[in-house]
PDB file of C-alpha atoms in Angstrom:
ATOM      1  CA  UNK A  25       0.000   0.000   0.000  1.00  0.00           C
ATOM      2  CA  UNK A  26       1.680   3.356  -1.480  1.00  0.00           C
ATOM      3  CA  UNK A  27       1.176   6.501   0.692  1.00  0.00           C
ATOM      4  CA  UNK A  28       2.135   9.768  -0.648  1.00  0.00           C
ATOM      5  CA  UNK A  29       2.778  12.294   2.321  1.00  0.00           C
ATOM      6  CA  UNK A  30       2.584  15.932   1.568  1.00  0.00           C
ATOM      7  CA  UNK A  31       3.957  18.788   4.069  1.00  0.00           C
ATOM      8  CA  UNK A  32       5.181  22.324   3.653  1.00  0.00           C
ATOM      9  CA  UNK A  33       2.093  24.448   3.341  1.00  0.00           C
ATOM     10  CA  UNK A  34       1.069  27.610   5.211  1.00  0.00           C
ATOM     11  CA  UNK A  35       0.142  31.105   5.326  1.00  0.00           C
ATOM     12  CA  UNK A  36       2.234  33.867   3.569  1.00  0.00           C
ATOM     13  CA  UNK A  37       2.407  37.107   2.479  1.00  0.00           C
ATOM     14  CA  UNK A  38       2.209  37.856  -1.560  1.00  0.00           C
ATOM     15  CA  UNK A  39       5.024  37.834  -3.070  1.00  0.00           C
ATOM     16  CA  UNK A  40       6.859  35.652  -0.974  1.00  0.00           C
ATOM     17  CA  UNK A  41       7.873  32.106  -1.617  1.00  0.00           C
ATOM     18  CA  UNK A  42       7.057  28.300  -0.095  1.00  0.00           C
ATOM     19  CA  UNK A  43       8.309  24.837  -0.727  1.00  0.00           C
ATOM     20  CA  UNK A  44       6.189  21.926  -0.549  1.00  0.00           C
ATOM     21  CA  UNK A  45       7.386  18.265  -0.247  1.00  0.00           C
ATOM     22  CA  UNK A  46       5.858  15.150  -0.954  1.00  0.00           C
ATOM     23  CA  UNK A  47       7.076  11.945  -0.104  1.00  0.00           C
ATOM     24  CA  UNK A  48       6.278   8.468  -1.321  1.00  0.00           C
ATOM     25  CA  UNK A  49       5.987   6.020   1.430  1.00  0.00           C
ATOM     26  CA  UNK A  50       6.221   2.439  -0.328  1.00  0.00           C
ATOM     27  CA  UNK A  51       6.992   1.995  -4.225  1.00  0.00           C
ATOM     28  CA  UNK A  52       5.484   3.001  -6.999  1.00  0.00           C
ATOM     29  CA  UNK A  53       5.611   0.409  -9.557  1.00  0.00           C
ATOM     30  CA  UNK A  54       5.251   1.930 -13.340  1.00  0.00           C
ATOM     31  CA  UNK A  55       4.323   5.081 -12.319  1.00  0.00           C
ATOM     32  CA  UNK A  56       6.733   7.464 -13.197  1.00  0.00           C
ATOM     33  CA  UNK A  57       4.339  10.980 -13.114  1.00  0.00           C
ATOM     34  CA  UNK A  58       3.984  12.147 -10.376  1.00  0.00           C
ATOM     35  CA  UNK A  59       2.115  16.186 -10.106  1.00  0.00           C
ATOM     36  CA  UNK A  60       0.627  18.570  -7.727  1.00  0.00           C
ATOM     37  CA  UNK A  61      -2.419  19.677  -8.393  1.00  0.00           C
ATOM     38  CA  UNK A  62      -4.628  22.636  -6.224  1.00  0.00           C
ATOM     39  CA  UNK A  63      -8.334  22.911  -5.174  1.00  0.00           C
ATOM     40  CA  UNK A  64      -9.596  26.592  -4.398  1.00  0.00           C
ATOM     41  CA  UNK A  65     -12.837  26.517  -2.238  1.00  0.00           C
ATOM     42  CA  UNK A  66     -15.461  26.094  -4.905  1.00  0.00           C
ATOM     43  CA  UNK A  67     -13.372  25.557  -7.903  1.00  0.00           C
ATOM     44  CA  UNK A  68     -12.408  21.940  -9.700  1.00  0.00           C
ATOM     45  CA  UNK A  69      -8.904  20.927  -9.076  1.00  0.00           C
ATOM     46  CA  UNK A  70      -6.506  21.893 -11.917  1.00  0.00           C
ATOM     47  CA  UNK A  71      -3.121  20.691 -12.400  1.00  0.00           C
ATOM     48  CA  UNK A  72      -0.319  22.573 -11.521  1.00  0.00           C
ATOM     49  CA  UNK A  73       3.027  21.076 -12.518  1.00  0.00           C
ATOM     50  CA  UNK A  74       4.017  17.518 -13.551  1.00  0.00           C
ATOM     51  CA  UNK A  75       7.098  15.515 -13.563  1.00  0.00           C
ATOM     52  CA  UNK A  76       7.668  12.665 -15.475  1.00  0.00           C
ATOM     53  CA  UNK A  77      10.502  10.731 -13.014  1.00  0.00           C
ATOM     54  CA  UNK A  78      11.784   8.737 -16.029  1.00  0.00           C
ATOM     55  CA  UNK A  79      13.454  11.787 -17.600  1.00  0.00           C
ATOM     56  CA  UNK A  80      12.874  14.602 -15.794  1.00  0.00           C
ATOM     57  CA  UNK A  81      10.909  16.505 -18.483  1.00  0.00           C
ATOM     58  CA  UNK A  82       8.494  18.911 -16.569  1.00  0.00           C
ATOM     59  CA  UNK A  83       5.083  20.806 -17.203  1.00  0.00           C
ATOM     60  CA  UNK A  84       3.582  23.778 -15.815  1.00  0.00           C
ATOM     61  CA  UNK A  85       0.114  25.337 -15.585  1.00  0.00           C
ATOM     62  CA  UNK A  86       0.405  28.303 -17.828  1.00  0.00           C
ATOM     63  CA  UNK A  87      -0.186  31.014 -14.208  1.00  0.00           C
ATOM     64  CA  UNK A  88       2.713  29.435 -12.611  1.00  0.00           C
ATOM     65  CA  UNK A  89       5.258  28.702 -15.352  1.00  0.00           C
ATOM     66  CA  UNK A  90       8.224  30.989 -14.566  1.00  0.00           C
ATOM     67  CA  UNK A  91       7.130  31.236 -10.546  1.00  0.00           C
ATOM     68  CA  UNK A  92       6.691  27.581  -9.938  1.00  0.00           C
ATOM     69  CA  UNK A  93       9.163  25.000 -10.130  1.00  0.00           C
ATOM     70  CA  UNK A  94       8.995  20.937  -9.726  1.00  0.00           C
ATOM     71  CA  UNK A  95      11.547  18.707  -8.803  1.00  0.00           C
ATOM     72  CA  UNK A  96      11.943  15.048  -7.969  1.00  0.00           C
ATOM     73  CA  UNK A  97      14.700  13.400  -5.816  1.00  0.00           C
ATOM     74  CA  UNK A  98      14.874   9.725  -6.530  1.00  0.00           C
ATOM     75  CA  UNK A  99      17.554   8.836  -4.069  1.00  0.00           C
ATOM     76  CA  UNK A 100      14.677  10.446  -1.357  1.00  0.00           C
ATOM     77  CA  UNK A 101      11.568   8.932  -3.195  1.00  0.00           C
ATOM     78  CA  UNK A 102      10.274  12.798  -2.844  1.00  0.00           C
ATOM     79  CA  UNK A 103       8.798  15.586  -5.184  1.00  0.00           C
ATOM     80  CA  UNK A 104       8.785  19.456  -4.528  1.00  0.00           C
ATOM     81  CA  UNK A 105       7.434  22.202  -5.613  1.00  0.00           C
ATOM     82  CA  UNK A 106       9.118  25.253  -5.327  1.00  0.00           C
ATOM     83  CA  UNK A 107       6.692  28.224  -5.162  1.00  0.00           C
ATOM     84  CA  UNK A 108       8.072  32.116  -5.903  1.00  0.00           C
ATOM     85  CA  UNK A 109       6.429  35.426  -6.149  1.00  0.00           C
ATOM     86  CA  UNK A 110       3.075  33.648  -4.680  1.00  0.00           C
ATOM     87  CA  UNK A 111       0.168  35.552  -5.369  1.00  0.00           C
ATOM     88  CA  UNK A 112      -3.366  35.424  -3.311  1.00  0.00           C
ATOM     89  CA  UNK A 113      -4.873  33.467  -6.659  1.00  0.00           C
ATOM     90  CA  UNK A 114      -2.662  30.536  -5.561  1.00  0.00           C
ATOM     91  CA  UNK A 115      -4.365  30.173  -2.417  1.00  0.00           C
ATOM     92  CA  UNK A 116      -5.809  26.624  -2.427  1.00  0.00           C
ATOM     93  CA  UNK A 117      -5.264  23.080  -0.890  1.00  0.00           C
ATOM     94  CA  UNK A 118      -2.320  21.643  -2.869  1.00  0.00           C
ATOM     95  CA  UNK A 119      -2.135  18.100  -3.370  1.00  0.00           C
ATOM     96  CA  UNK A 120       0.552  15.325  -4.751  1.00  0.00           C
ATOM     97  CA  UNK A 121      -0.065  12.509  -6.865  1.00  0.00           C
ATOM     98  CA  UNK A 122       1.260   9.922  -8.956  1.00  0.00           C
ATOM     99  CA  UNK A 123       0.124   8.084 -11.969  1.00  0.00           C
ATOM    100  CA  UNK A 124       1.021   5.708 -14.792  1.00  0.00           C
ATOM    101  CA  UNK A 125       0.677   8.003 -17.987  1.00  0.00           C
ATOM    102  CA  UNK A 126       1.240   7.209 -22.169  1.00  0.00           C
ATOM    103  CA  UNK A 127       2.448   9.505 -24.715  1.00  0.00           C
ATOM    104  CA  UNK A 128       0.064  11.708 -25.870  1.00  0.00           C
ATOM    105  CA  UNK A 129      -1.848  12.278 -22.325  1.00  0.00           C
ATOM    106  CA  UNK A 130      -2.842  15.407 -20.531  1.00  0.00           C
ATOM    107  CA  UNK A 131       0.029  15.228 -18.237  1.00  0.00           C
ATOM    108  CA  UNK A 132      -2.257  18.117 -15.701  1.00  0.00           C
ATOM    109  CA  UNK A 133      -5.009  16.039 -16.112  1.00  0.00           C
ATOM    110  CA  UNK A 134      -6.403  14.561 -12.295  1.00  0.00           C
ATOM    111  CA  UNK A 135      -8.145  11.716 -13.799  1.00  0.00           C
ATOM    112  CA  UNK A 136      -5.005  10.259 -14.694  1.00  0.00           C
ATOM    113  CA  UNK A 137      -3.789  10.411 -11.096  1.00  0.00           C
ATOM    114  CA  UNK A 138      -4.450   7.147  -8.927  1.00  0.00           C
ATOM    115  CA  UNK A 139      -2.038   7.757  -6.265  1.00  0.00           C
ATOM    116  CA  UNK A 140      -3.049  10.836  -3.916  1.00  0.00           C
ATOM    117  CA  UNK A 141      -1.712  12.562  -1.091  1.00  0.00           C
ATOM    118  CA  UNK A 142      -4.021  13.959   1.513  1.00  0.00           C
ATOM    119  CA  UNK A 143      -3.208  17.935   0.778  1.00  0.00           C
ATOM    120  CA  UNK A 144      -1.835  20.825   2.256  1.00  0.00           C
ATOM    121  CA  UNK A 145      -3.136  24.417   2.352  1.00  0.00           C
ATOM    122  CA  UNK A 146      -1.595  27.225   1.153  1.00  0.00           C
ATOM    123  CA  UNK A 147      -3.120  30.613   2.036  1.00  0.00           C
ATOM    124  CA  UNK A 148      -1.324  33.295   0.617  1.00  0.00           C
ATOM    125  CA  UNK A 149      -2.651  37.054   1.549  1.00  0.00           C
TER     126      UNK A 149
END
């Protein structure tokens, strides 16, 4: 049973910056995306960055490329997501997931995801 673990979240002021970790408890077998994704209070969850583990390509929501950036440590089993110049539009609970994906897919799509952390807020004011 595969647990992903997320931590990191908070309340800050615009313009500042936050790191979130999450870290796979148990293997992973074949799925080499992993993402965060972010639910705002009465909005659907969106993708925000993706990962593919296998080669380290990386994808971005098109309001965070340039601010955000995602990582993945393999020796730690743990992705990151390094969040600059945070804005109060990026308030939301942030989550981690992983997922087996093809060529082709939607890499910030959640319905690909079947591995899911529990989520972490970020308030940013």
């Amino acid at each position: 049973h595969v647990q992903l673990v997320e931590s990191g979240g908070g309340s800050v002021q615009a313009g500042t910056s936050l790191t979130l970790s999450c870290t796979a408890l148990g293997r992973i077998p074949g799925m080499a995306f992993m993402a965060w994704f972010r639910q705002a209070p009465g909005q659907e969850r969106e993708g925000v960055a993706a990962i593919d583990t296998g080669d380290g390509s990386t994808y971005y929501l098109n309001s965070v490329e340039g601010r955000f950036t995602i990582s993945h440590d393999n020796a730690k089993n743990t992705l990151y997501l390094q969040m600059n110049s945070l804005k109060p539009e990026d308030t939301a609970i942030y989550y981690c997931a992983a997922g087996r994906l093809d060529r082709g897919d939607n890499v910030l799509n959640p319905a690909l995801y079947k591995v899911w952390g529990q989520g972490t807020q970020v308030t940013v004011s």
